[in-house]
GROMACS .gro file of C-alpha atoms in nm:
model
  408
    1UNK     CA    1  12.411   8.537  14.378
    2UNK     CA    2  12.436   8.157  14.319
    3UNK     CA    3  12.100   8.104  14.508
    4UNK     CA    4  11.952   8.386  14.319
    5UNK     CA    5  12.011   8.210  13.978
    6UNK     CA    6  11.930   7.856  14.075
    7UNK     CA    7  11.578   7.963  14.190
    8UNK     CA    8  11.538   8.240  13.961
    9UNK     CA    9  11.613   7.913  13.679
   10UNK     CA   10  11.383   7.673  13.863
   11UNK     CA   11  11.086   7.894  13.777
   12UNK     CA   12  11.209   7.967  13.447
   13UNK     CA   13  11.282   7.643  13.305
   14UNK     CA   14  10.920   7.546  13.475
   15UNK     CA   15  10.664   7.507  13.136
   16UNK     CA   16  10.454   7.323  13.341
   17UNK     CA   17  10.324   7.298  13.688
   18UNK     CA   18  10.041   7.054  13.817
   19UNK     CA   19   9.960   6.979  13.437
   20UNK     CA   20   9.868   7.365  13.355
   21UNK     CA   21  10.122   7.581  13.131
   22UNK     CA   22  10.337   7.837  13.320
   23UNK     CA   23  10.286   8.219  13.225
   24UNK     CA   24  10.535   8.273  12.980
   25UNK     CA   25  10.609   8.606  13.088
   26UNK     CA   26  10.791   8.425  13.373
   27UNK     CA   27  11.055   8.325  13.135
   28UNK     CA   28  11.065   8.604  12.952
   29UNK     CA   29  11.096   8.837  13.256
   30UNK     CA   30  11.386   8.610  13.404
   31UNK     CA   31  11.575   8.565  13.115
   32UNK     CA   32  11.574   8.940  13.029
   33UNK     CA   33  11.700   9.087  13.358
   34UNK     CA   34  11.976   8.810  13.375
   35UNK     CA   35  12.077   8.929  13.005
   36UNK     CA   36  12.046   9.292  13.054
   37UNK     CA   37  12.314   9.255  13.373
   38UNK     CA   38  12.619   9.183  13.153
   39UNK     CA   39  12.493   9.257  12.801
   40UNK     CA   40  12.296   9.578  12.890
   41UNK     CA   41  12.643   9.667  13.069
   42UNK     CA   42  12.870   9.631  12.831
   43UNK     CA   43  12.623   9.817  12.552
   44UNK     CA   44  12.586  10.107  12.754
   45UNK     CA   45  12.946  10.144  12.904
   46UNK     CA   46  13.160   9.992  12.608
   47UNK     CA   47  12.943  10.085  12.350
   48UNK     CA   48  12.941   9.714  12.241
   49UNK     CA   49  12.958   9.360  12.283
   50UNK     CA   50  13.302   9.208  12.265
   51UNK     CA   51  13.531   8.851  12.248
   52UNK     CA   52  13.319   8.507  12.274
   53UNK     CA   53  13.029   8.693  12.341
   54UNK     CA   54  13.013   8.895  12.044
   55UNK     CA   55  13.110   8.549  11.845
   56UNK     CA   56  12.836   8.336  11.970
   57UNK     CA   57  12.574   8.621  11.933
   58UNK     CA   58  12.721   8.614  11.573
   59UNK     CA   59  12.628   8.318  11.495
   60UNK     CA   60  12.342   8.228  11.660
   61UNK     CA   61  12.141   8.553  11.687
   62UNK     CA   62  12.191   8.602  11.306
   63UNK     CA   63  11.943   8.298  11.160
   64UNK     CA   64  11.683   8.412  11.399
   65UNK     CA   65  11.716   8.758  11.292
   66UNK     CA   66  11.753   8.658  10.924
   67UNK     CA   67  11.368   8.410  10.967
   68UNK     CA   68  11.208   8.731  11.092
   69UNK     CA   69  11.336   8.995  10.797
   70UNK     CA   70  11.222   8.632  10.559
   71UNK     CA   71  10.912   8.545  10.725
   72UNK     CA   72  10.794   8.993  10.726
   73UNK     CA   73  10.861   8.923  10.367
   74UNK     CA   74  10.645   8.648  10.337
   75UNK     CA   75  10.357   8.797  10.566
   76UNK     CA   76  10.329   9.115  10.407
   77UNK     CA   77  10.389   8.996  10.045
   78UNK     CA   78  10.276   8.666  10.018
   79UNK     CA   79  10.094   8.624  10.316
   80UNK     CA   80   9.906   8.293  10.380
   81UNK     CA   81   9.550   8.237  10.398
   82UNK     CA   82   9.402   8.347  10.736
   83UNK     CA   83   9.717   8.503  10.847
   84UNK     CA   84   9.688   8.881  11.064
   85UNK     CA   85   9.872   9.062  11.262
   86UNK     CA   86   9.842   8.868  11.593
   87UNK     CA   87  10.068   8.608  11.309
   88UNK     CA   88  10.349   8.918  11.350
   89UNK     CA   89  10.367   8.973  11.685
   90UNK     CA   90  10.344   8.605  11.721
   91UNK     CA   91  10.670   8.533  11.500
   92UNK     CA   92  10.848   8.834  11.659
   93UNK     CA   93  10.764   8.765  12.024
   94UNK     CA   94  10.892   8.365  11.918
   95UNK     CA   95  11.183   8.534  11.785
   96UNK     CA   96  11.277   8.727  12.076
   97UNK     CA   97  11.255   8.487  12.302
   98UNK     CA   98  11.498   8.275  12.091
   99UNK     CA   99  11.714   8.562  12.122
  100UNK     CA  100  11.647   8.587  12.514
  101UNK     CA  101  11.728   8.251  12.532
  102UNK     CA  102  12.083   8.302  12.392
  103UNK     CA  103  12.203   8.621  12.592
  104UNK     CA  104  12.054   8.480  12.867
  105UNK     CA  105  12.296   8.220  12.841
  106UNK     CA  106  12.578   8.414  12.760
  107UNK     CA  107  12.552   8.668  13.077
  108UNK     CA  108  12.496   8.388  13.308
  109UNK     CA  109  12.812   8.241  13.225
  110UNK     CA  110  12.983   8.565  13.229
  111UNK     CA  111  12.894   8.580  13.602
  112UNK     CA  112  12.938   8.205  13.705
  113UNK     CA  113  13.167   8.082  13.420
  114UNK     CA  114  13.151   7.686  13.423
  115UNK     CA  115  12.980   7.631  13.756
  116UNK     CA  116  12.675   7.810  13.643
  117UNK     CA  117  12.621   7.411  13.421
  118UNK     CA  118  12.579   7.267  13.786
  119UNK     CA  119  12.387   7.505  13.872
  120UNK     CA  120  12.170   7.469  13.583
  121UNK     CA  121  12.144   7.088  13.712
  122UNK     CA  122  11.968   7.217  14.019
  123UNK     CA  123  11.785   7.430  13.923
  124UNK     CA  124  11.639   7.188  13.667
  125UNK     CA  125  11.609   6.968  13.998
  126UNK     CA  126  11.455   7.180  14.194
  127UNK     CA  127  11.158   7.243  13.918
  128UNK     CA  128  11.078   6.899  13.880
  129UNK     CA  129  11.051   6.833  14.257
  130UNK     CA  130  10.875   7.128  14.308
  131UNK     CA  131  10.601   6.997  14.027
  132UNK     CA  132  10.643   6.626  14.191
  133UNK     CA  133  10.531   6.772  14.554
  134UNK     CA  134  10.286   6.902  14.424
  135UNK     CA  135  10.133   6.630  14.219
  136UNK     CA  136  10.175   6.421  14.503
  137UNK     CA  137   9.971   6.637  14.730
  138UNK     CA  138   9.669   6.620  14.428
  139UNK     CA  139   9.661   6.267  14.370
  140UNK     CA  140   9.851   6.099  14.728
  141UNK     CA  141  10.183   5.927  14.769
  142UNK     CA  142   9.994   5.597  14.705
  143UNK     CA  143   9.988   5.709  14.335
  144UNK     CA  144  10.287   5.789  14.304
  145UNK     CA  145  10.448   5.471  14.441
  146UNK     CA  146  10.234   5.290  14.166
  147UNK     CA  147  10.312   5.544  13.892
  148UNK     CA  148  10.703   5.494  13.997
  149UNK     CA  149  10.798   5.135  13.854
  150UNK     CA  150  10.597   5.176  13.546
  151UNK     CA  151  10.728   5.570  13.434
  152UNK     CA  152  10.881   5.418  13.114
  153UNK     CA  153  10.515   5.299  13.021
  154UNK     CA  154  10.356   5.609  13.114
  155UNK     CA  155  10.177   5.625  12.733
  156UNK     CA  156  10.022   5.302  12.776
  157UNK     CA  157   9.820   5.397  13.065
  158UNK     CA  158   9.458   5.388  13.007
  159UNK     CA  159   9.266   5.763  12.924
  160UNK     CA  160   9.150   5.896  13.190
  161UNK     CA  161   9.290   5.665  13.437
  162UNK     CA  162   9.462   5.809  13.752
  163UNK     CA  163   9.801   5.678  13.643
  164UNK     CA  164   9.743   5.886  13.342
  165UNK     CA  165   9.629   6.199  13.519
  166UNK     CA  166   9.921   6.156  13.741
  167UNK     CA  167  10.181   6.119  13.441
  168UNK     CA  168  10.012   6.418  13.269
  169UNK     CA  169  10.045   6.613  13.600
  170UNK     CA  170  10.388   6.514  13.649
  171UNK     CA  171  10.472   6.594  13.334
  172UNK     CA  172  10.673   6.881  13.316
  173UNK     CA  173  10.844   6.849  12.932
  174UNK     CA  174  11.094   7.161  12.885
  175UNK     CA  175  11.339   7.037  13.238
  176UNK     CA  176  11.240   6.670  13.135
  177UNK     CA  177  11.407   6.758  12.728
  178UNK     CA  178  11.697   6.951  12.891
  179UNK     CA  179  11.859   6.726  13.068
  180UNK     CA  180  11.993   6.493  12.782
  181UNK     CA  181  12.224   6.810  12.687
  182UNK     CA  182  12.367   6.786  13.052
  183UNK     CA  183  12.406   6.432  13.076
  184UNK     CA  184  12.573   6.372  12.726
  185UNK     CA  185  12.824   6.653  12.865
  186UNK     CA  186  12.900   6.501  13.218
  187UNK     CA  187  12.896   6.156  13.033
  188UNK     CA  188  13.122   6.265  12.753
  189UNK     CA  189  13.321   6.631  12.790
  190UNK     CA  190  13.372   6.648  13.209
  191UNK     CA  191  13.713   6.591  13.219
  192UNK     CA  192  13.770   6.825  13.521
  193UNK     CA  193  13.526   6.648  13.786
  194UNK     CA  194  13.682   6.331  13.968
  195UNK     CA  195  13.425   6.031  13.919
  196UNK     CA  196  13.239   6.054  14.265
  197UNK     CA  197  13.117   6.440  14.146
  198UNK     CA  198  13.041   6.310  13.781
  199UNK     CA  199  12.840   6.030  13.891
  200UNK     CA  200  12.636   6.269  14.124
  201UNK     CA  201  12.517   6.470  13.844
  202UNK     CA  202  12.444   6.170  13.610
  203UNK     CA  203  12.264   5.971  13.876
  204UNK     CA  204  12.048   6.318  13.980
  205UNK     CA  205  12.017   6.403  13.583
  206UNK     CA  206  11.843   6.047  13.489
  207UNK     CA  207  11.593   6.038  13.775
  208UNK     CA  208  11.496   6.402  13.649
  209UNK     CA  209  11.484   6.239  13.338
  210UNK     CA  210  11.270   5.917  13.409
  211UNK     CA  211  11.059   6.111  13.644
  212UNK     CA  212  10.904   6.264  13.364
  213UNK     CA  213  10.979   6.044  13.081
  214UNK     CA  214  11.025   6.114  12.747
  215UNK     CA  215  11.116   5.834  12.475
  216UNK     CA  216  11.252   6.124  12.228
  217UNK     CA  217  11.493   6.235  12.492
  218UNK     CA  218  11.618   5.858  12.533
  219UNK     CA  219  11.668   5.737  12.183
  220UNK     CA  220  11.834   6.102  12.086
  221UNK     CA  221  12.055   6.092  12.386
  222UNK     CA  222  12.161   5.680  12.307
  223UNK     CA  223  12.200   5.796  11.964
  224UNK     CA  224  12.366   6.123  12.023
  225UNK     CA  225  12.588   5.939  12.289
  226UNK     CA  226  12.702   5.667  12.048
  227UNK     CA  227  12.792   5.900  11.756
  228UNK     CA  228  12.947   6.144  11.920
  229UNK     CA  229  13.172   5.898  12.138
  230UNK     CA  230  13.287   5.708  11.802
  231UNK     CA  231  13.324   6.050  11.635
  232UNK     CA  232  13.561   6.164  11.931
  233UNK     CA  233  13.752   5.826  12.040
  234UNK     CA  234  13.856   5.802  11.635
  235UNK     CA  235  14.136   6.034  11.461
  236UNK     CA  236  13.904   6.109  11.183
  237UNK     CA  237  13.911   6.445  11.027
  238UNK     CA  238  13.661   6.646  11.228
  239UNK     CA  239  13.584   6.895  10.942
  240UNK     CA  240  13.520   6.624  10.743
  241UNK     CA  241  13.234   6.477  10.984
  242UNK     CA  242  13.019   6.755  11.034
  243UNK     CA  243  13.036   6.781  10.684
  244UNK     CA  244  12.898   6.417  10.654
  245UNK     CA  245  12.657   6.491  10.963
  246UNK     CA  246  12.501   6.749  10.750
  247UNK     CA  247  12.477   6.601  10.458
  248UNK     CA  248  12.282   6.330  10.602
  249UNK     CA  249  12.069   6.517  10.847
  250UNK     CA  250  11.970   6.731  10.531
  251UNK     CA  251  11.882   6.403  10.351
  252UNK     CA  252  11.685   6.241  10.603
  253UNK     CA  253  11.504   6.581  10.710
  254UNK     CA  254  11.416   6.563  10.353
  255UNK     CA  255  11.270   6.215  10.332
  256UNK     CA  256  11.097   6.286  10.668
  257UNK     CA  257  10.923   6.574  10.521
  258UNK     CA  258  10.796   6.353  10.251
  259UNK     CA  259  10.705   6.073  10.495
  260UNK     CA  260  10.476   6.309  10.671
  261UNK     CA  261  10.299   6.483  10.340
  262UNK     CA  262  10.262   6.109  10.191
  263UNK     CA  263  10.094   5.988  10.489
  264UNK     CA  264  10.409   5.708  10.510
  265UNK     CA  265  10.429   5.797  10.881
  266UNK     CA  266  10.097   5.587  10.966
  267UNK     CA  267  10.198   5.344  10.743
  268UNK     CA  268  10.518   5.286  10.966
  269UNK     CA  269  10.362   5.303  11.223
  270UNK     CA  270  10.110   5.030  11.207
  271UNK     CA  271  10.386   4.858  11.081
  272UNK     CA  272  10.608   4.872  11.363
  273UNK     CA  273  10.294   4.857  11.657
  274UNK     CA  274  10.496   5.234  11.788
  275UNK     CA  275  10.234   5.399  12.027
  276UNK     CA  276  10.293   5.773  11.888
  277UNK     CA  277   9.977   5.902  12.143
  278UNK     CA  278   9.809   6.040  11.807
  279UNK     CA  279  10.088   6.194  11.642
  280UNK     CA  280   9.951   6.072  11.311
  281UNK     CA  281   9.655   6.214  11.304
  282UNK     CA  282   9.879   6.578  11.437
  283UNK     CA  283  10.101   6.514  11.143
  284UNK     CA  284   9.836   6.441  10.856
  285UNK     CA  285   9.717   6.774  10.968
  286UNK     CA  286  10.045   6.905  10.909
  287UNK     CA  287  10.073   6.813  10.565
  288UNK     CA  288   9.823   7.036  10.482
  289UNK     CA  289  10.012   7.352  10.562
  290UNK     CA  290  10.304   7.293  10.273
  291UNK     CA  291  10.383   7.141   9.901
  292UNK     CA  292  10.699   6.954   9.809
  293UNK     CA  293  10.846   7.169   9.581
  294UNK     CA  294  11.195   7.382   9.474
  295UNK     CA  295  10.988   7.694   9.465
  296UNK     CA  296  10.817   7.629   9.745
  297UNK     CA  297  10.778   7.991   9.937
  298UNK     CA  298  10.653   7.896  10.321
  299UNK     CA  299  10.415   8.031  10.514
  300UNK     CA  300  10.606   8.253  10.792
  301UNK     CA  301  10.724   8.142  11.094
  302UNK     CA  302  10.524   8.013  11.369
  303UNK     CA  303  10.214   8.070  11.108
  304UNK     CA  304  10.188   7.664  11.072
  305UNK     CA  305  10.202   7.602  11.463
  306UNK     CA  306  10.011   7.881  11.571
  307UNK     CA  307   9.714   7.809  11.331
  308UNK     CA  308   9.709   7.423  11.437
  309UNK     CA  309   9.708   7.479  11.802
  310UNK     CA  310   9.403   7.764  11.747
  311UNK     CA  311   9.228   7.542  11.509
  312UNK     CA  312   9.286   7.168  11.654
  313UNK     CA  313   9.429   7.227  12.028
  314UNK     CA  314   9.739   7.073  11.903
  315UNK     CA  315  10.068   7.221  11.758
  316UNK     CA  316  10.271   7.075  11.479
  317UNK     CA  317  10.501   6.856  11.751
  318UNK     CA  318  10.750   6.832  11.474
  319UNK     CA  319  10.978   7.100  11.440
  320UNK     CA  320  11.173   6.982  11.150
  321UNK     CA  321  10.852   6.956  10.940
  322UNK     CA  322  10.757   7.263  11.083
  323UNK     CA  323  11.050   7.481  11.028
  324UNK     CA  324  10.997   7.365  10.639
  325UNK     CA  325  10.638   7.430  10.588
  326UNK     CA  326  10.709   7.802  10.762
  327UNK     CA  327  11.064   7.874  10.590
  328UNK     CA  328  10.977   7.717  10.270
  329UNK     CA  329  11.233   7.489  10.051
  330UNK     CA  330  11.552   7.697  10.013
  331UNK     CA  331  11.571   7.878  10.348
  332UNK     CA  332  11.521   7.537  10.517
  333UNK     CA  333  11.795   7.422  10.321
  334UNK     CA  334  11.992   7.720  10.476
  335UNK     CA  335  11.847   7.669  10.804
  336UNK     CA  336  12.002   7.305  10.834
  337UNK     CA  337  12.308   7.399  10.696
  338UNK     CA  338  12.385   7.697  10.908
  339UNK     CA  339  12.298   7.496  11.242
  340UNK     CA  340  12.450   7.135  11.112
  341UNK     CA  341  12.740   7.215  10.935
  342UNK     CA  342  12.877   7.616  10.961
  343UNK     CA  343  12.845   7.693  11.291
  344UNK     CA  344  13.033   7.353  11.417
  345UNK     CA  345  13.314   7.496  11.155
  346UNK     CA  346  13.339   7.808  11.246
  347UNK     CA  347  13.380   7.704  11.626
  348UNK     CA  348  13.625   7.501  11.503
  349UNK     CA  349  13.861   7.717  11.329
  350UNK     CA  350  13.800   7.924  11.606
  351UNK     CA  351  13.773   7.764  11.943
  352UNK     CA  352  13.919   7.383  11.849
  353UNK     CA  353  13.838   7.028  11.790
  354UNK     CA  354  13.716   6.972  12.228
  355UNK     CA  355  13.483   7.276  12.197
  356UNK     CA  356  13.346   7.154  11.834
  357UNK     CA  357  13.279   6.844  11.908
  358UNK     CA  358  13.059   6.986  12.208
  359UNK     CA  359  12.895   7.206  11.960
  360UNK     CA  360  12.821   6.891  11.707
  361UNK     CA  361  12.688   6.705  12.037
  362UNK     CA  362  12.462   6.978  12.123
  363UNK     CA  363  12.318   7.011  11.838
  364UNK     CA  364  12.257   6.663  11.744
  365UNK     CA  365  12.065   6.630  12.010
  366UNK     CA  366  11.859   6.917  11.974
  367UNK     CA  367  11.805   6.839  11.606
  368UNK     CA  368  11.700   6.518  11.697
  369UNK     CA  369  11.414   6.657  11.978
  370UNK     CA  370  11.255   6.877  11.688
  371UNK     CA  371  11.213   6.527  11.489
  372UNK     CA  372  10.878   6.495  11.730
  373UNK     CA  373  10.866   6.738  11.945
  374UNK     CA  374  10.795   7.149  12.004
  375UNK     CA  375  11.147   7.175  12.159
  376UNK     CA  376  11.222   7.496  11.969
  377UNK     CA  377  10.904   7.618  12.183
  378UNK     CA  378  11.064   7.552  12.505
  379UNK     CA  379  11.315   7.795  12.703
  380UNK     CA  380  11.471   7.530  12.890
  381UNK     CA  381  11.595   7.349  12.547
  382UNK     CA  382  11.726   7.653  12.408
  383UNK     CA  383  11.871   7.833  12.717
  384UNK     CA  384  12.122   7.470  12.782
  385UNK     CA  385  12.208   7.423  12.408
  386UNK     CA  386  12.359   7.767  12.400
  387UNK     CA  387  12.508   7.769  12.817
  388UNK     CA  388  12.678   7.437  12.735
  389UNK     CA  389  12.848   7.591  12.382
  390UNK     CA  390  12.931   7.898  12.594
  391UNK     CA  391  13.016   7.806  12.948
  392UNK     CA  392  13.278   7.516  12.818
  393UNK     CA  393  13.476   7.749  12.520
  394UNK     CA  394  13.488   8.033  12.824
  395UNK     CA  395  13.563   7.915  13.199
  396UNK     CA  396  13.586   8.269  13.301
  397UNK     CA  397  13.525   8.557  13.030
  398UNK     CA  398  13.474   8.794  13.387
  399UNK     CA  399  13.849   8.706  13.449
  400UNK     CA  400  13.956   8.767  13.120
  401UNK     CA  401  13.788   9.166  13.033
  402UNK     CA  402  13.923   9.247  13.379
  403UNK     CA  403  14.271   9.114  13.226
  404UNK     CA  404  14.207   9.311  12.904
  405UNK     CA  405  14.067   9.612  13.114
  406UNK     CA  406  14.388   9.650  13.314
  407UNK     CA  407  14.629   9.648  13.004
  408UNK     CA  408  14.501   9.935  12.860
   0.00000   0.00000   0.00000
């Protein structure tokens, strides 16, 4: 069954392939048989869904569920200009594969327990090589060998250049994201591997990651790392920091929000000499779609992205803005808070301060990926921020119901 997943994975977690998208129905067809094999079971033999399962689904599935009922509100009563139904199905589709995305997780885990992390590792392996053969049989090993030493620079290649038809190609995104949730783990939470096995991981985890570099996944996962480490080396009161965490993520969403209506963002940019490969002219766009205000309504979910990528070939690559200009001002508020601040404490007065502080990693990291990225677009992202959480608070739930099963 192990092979089964791993390649079964390597095609889901796959967005792209020789620079074109993958079919999403791939991912949505993978992800839904390996959900239906434990959750479908235990629906239609135990009439429900019980222990860590039921928690996480809790807790997770319930935002997602609660954006839909908000956003249904907004379309049908205060629906935006331009918006339809192909807007619904949109948001719902968006929203179940959120939901995919989580189960998925959950039944994979129930069938693997911890293992099924490494296995995610190479199966995230086994995409990008897959992608990299075949790039190199487009463009020659020749290209490749020039495109190697210089990956880190891959934005300042010239447009239109080979090297940047080779770094678009190899390009794969979703995988490239994923792997910072694997290596902050191995770097900070593996406690049960001896160093040799550890060091395997990391060392295969970074070349996924350089092979298709992605600056956002470097400074979150340096930032993430250092936080996180400090956070978990001192005696501080945990409760008390994700409390502070979310404070100040909900303060600087906030003034990042403004920097992008304002038009501050190009400002800092030309400032600073960043090369943000256009996301200025994505983001003044952006600003368009919402108003700064308490009463601020939103437009519905995935109404702002999917009306910039059918109107400019370009979605809002900024989730946090994103998320705002769709939920409006007070659910966004919730939306932060829920994620930041009371899921972290109710995993903690449930699970513990280890599996918390995995949660709060997590999470970071995936908060910071929306600050410039579509990473809530991607299964990949979504699938490991929710295995992670899961596979590390239960090592074997299939153990455990058998346990339970025999008592009674």
């Amino acid at each position: 069954m192990v092979p089964i997943y791993i390649i079964s994975m390597a095609i889901a977690f796959s967005f792209y392939f020789g620079g074109a998208q993958v079919f999403f129905w791939y991912k949505y067809l993978i992800a839904f048989l390996w959900a239906i094999s434990y959750l479908g079971v235990c629906v239609f033999k135990n009439r429900k869904i019980k222990g860590n399962s039921a928690t996480i689904i809790k807790i997770y599935v319930y935002p997602l569920l609660m954006i839909m009922a908000w956003s249904l509100f907004i379309f049908i009563f205060h629906a935006p200009s331009g918006a339809n139904t192909g807007n619904i199905t949109r948001m719902v589709s968006n929203i179940l594969y959120l939901i995919l995305a989580i189960t998925s997780a959950i039944s994979t885990t129930y069938f693997f327990g911890k293992k099924v992390i490494k296995y995610s590792v190479w199966a995230i392996l086994i995409s990008i090589l897959a992608n990299l053969i075949y790039c190199i049989h487009l463009y020659g090993m020749g290209v490749f060998l020039q495109y190697l030493p210089q990956a880190a620079l891959s934005t300042d290649f010239p447009f239109g250049s080979v090297l940047y038809n080779f770094a678009s190609c190899i390009e794969v995104q979703d995988a490239t994201l994923a792997t910072g949730f694997y290596i902050l783990y191995f770097v900070l939470f593996d406690e049960e591997d001896n160093f040799r096995t550890k060091m395997m991981y990391i060392i295969i985890l970074l070349i996924c990651s350089y092979l298709g570099f992605k600056r956002t996944e470097f400074i979150a996962v340096l930032f993430t790392g250092i936080v996180m480490w400090l956070i978990k080396e001192s005696q501080i009161d945990i409760s008390l920091m994700i409390k502070v965490i979310g404070i100040i993520l909900l303060i600087f969403s906030f003034g990042y929000i403004c920097i992008v209506k304002w038009d501050v963002f190009q400002i800092i940019v030309d400032k600073i000499g960043a090369d943000v490969t256009g996301r200025q002219n994505v983001y003044r766009n952006l600003a368009k779609y919402y108003e700064i205000s308490p009463i601020y309504i939103g437009k519905g979910f995935t109404f702002v992205d999917k009306t910039m990528y059918d109107t400019t070939g370009f979605a809002a690559h900024n989730t946090i803005v994103r998320m705002y200009a769709e939920l409006g001002f007070i659910p966004f508020i919730i939306w932060i808070i829920w994620y930041i601040m009371n899921i972290p404490l109710k995993i903690l007065n449930k699970f513990g301060r280890k599996n918390t502080l995995i949660v709060m990693t997590s999470t970071l990291y995936l908060f910071l990926t929306y600050c410039i990225g579509n990473s809530m677009n991607f299964y990949c992202i979504q699938y490991s921020f929710i295995l992670i959480t899961v596979a590390t608070m239960n090592n074997n739930e299939k153990s455990r119901y058998r346990k339970v099963k025999f008592k009674i």
